[in-house]
XYZ file of C-alpha atoms in Angstrom:
385
model
C 0.069 0.029 -0.469
C 1.507 3.866 -0.926
C 1.752 5.652 2.060
C 1.390 9.320 0.045
C -1.646 9.938 1.238
C -0.727 9.034 4.384
C -0.732 12.804 6.721
C -0.633 13.274 10.675
C -1.744 16.033 12.434
C -1.451 15.875 16.129
C -2.851 18.883 18.236
C -0.405 21.286 20.069
C -0.418 22.301 22.931
C 0.732 25.806 23.718
C 1.886 27.780 26.498
C -1.255 27.783 29.584
C -2.040 23.588 27.828
C -4.636 24.664 25.947
C -4.428 23.009 22.298
C -3.078 25.912 20.612
C -1.909 24.679 17.002
C -1.272 21.747 14.775
C 1.933 20.283 13.482
C 1.076 17.516 10.370
C 3.200 15.296 9.196
C 3.716 12.994 6.365
C 4.548 9.129 6.299
C 8.434 8.560 5.861
C 9.774 8.724 1.872
C 6.003 10.010 0.499
C 5.057 12.255 -1.953
C 2.274 14.406 -0.457
C 1.327 17.021 -2.148
C -2.194 16.153 -2.989
C -3.126 14.877 0.470
C -2.230 18.180 1.420
C -3.791 20.973 -0.611
C -7.011 18.841 -0.351
C -6.099 19.599 3.974
C -5.900 22.792 3.010
C -9.672 22.983 1.381
C -11.124 20.454 3.632
C -14.244 21.672 5.109
C -13.826 20.614 7.957
C -11.376 22.865 9.159
C -14.630 26.083 9.986
C -15.130 24.093 13.160
C -11.745 24.434 13.916
C -9.916 27.541 15.660
C -8.844 29.737 12.587
C -6.511 32.005 14.980
C -4.749 28.921 15.721
C -1.620 28.401 13.094
C -1.543 24.600 10.543
C 1.684 23.519 10.443
C 1.944 21.727 6.690
C 5.275 21.044 4.846
C 6.674 23.402 1.982
C 4.903 21.190 -1.062
C 4.755 22.225 -5.209
C 1.439 22.928 -4.123
C 1.892 26.473 -1.321
C 2.108 29.043 -2.852
C -1.459 28.518 -4.009
C -2.454 27.504 0.507
C -5.165 28.708 0.961
C -4.990 28.077 4.452
C -4.819 31.372 6.785
C -3.212 30.034 9.479
C -1.068 27.780 7.474
C 2.666 28.024 8.599
C 4.616 26.514 5.247
C 7.850 24.249 7.117
C 10.664 23.545 5.505
C 13.139 19.819 6.569
C 15.768 20.398 4.993
C 16.941 23.911 3.043
C 18.063 22.827 -0.881
C 18.455 25.512 -4.332
C 14.715 24.015 -5.015
C 13.102 24.665 -0.750
C 15.071 27.845 -1.179
C 12.908 29.269 -4.492
C 9.465 28.264 -2.486
C 11.008 29.503 1.016
C 11.522 33.273 -1.973
C 8.317 32.643 -3.405
C 6.389 32.150 -0.013
C 7.304 34.691 1.942
C 7.327 37.152 -1.239
C 3.590 36.706 -1.703
C 3.435 37.070 2.499
C 3.343 33.400 3.935
C 4.322 32.021 7.067
C 7.064 29.967 6.871
C 9.376 27.706 9.543
C 12.713 25.362 9.492
C 13.473 22.606 11.278
C 16.261 22.331 12.395
C 18.169 19.236 12.734
C 20.387 18.107 15.726
C 23.591 19.427 14.646
C 21.807 22.884 13.185
C 22.585 26.476 14.661
C 19.883 28.586 15.710
C 18.936 31.326 12.961
C 18.762 34.884 13.798
C 15.826 36.199 15.304
C 13.447 36.889 12.706
C 14.960 34.669 10.303
C 12.062 32.554 10.422
C 8.952 33.174 12.141
C 9.061 30.286 13.709
C 11.173 27.214 14.379
C 10.628 23.392 15.539
C 13.414 21.541 16.952
C 13.154 18.663 19.297
C 13.308 18.691 23.151
C 16.619 16.649 23.290
C 18.273 19.341 20.996
C 16.629 21.924 22.523
C 18.169 20.683 26.243
C 21.917 20.764 24.822
C 21.612 24.890 23.557
C 23.494 27.353 26.442
C 21.589 29.226 28.965
C 18.867 32.477 27.268
C 19.458 31.212 23.691
C 15.917 29.913 22.684
C 14.612 33.355 24.531
C 17.355 35.609 22.781
C 15.421 34.227 19.636
C 12.112 34.628 21.029
C 10.812 37.800 20.609
C 10.162 38.047 16.485
C 10.683 33.955 16.644
C 8.328 32.046 17.537
C 9.319 27.696 19.317
C 8.014 25.056 18.292
C 9.135 22.115 20.335
C 9.064 17.989 19.233
C 9.356 14.504 20.849
C 8.734 16.228 24.231
C 9.029 12.608 25.735
C 8.523 13.333 29.031
C 6.860 15.488 32.252
C 10.231 17.326 32.872
C 10.809 18.248 29.107
C 7.852 20.038 28.841
C 8.457 21.470 31.629
C 11.713 22.376 30.177
C 10.874 23.662 27.283
C 7.978 25.691 28.868
C 9.875 27.647 30.447
C 12.039 27.697 27.941
C 10.435 30.779 25.391
C 8.847 27.286 23.611
C 5.084 28.540 22.967
C 4.049 25.116 20.811
C 4.934 21.287 21.671
C 4.171 18.537 21.254
C 2.385 15.359 23.760
C 3.527 12.275 23.639
C 3.960 13.314 27.010
C 1.052 12.717 27.606
C 1.271 8.568 27.107
C 3.726 8.636 30.080
C 3.066 7.864 33.935
C 3.254 10.837 35.728
C 3.559 9.190 39.188
C 4.143 12.192 40.967
C 0.154 13.342 39.474
C -2.401 12.551 41.943
C -6.448 12.718 41.789
C -7.495 14.675 43.737
C -10.220 14.476 46.392
C -11.172 11.067 44.088
C -9.732 7.965 45.287
C -8.141 5.020 42.842
C -11.232 2.748 44.254
C -14.514 5.588 43.806
C -12.937 5.196 40.022
C -12.562 2.152 39.286
C -16.171 1.884 41.138
C -17.976 4.364 38.915
C -15.841 3.329 35.757
C -17.406 -0.463 36.357
C -20.221 0.776 36.858
C -20.536 2.715 33.147
C -18.908 -1.103 31.566
C -22.379 -2.973 33.040
C -24.163 -0.462 31.280
C -25.210 0.133 35.632
C -28.948 1.507 36.359
C -28.829 5.643 36.206
C -29.911 5.071 40.683
C -26.319 2.819 41.116
C -24.149 5.464 38.692
C -26.416 8.266 40.960
C -25.303 6.603 43.947
C -21.776 7.633 43.033
C -22.218 11.006 42.254
C -24.394 11.563 46.067
C -21.169 10.426 47.719
C -18.678 12.653 45.413
C -20.369 16.186 44.965
C -17.459 17.033 43.157
C -18.411 14.366 40.893
C -21.575 16.159 39.830
C -19.828 19.661 39.114
C -17.639 18.272 37.084
C -19.878 16.140 34.396
C -22.353 19.291 35.026
C -19.593 21.829 33.061
C -18.483 18.761 31.430
C -21.941 18.581 29.388
C -22.386 22.446 29.166
C -19.133 22.456 27.702
C -18.957 23.691 23.360
C -18.307 20.470 22.438
C -21.600 19.315 23.489
C -23.753 23.331 23.057
C -27.494 22.959 24.961
C -29.391 25.282 23.845
C -29.899 25.845 28.019
C -27.580 24.519 30.895
C -28.764 21.581 32.171
C -28.140 21.693 35.566
C -29.096 18.186 37.877
C -28.231 14.070 36.664
C -31.890 13.869 35.340
C -31.949 16.523 33.165
C -27.881 15.411 31.302
C -30.383 12.074 30.282
C -33.869 13.627 29.621
C -31.738 15.932 27.062
C -28.904 13.771 26.197
C -30.480 10.362 26.180
C -28.192 7.484 28.603
C -26.246 6.716 25.319
C -24.888 10.002 25.298
C -24.715 10.318 28.383
C -22.242 6.969 28.920
C -19.845 8.703 26.962
C -19.564 12.353 28.772
C -19.370 9.865 31.647
C -16.760 7.535 30.305
C -14.542 11.153 30.505
C -15.827 12.568 33.396
C -13.509 10.419 34.820
C -9.850 12.533 33.307
C -11.931 15.425 34.811
C -10.310 17.217 37.668
C -11.883 18.942 39.499
C -10.135 21.512 41.034
C -7.878 22.744 38.141
C -10.367 25.817 37.976
C -10.732 26.591 34.000
C -7.007 25.692 33.416
C -7.117 22.823 30.002
C -6.825 19.105 30.108
C -4.528 18.103 28.008
C -5.387 14.024 28.633
C -8.619 14.782 28.827
C -8.788 15.907 25.426
C -6.697 13.112 23.909
C -8.585 10.608 25.770
C -12.110 12.442 23.344
C -10.515 12.488 20.763
C -9.654 9.036 20.933
C -12.866 7.662 21.612
C -13.819 9.821 18.977
C -11.528 8.840 16.017
C -11.457 4.607 17.015
C -15.538 4.909 15.762
C -15.203 7.378 13.166
C -12.190 4.267 11.940
C -14.432 1.963 12.504
C -18.322 2.885 11.260
C -19.660 0.177 8.746
C -18.026 -2.607 10.707
C -20.258 -5.641 10.783
C -21.590 -6.296 13.777
C -19.886 -7.048 16.650
C -21.377 -10.778 19.011
C -20.221 -8.869 22.583
C -21.558 -5.839 22.507
C -24.537 -4.061 21.611
C -23.107 -1.155 19.410
C -19.876 -1.218 17.710
C -19.240 2.735 18.042
C -20.550 2.420 21.708
C -17.606 0.015 22.212
C -15.477 1.857 19.831
C -15.371 5.120 21.418
C -14.976 2.892 24.943
C -11.613 1.721 23.968
C -10.235 4.705 22.769
C -11.861 6.669 26.143
C -10.078 3.887 28.254
C -6.697 3.796 26.088
C -5.612 6.520 28.940
C -6.788 4.728 32.268
C -2.849 3.497 32.951
C -1.578 7.425 33.051
C -4.699 8.533 34.905
C -4.856 5.764 37.640
C -1.091 5.131 37.345
C -1.995 1.187 36.911
C -0.551 -1.359 35.320
C -2.891 -1.478 31.769
C -3.735 -5.038 32.983
C -4.460 -4.637 37.053
C -6.871 -2.409 35.691
C -9.115 -4.514 33.547
C -9.225 -7.217 36.808
C -11.239 -4.911 37.982
C -13.322 -3.634 34.819
C -16.442 -5.750 33.540
C -15.096 -4.862 29.403
C -16.743 -7.043 26.230
C -14.070 -8.847 25.556
C -13.591 -7.289 22.273
C -13.119 -3.527 24.019
C -10.995 -5.938 26.332
C -8.369 -7.292 24.758
C -7.325 -4.329 22.487
C -6.819 -2.734 25.881
C -5.366 -5.549 27.542
C -3.017 -6.673 23.837
C -3.875 -4.151 21.099
C -5.451 -7.302 19.393
C -8.884 -8.441 18.396
C -11.349 -6.398 15.807
C -10.104 -3.163 17.669
C -6.126 -3.912 18.607
C -4.926 -2.660 14.741
C -7.041 0.398 14.583
C -5.500 1.780 18.476
C -1.995 0.439 17.668
C -2.899 2.834 14.763
C -3.318 5.713 16.648
C -1.015 4.937 19.755
C 1.961 5.022 16.840
C 1.367 8.262 15.675
C 0.429 9.955 18.906
C 4.192 9.074 19.570
C 5.217 10.142 16.429
C 6.960 6.663 15.374
C 6.046 7.097 11.438
C 7.039 4.003 9.988
C 4.766 1.698 13.512
C 2.577 3.729 12.373
C 1.887 3.075 8.695
C 2.415 -0.464 8.884
C -0.293 -0.885 11.335
C -2.204 1.527 9.308
C -1.915 -1.414 6.438
C -3.422 -3.509 9.488
C -6.408 -1.800 9.599
C -7.311 -1.976 5.542
C -7.959 2.147 5.961
C -7.730 4.040 2.620
C -5.388 8.029 3.705
C -8.857 9.804 2.943
C -10.453 8.066 5.921
C -8.105 9.204 7.768
C -7.445 12.269 7.037
C -11.600 12.884 7.719
C -11.110 11.335 11.034
C -8.947 12.708 12.638
C -10.008 16.116 11.867
C -13.887 15.562 12.846
C -11.762 13.807 16.501
C -9.665 17.100 16.844
C -11.928 19.350 15.288
C -14.772 17.769 18.001
C -12.191 17.348 20.823
C -10.671 20.972 20.825
C -14.166 22.508 21.553
C -14.618 20.940 24.741
C -13.495 22.547 28.065
C -14.622 22.927 31.376
C -15.991 26.601 32.314
C -16.439 27.686 36.214
């Protein structure tokens, strides 16, 4: 299978941990010009914040790109790329350079943005990034640990990738909600428990009720009038839709005020991506609805990060359908290849992602559509006071 039509979209975090831009990368050794042109004109882009930059690989059609927030990224400098860079500058397009490990930092303002790895950034002399940040945006990629994330935030990097969110943060504990209570709620959700049993958990943990109401009243839900009670949420949303918000609720921190929650958004995006990528699949014998099971698989796939526990230990306490269990436990079964693809793509392990892509049998067009729909939806999730 050709990978020329494979594009990987990565939300970028700003200094406040909110999604503040998007990095688009192509499969290795591919020529994605056609797909990049399609992305630039995709109708789903209208659902995103139009002020946020999209970092696109520079290509032959870049000069005609209608995307107003496009930043054209040059990964290597050659005579051809220099000519394209000059043409883009004449059109007042924004350009960015990818710095290799041996590259020196450019002069301030030489590029609108520079992209460099967190490993490279941490080898630079003190204050060197600060020196160019007044006129050049700095994007840190390959942010593999929470320590790297803290460092790039403190050293003038205004955007960064999110690999570190997949790593358990041992110092992070769920405020006011014990693991036992969380797992009790998750078990009830997995068993499709009756409303009274779920309400009992909320009576024991009032902050959960507060978090749920903030979540379902978020921009992604957009109810015509505010939802003010659990019973009203069931009546307005319906049991199935509420179930999804409850699955995401476990990632919400009731004490974080209005601070963005990137792990919640990543879980939401994964759930929606899994649902979209598995559409049209024949009915599975062990679940009532394929889409709900796929969404649960994606949403629950980060529970090990949230709870700081091995996934296998968590699964022992959750009565999940075999299809969901096998995907979460060993990336096997019907949903396993899709989850493997998402995890490899998020880690920017593109060779591994391409292999998983072939296993899943997806077209590049379908994958692009799913990414844009899922990220547009997840980007609007917030928890207003």
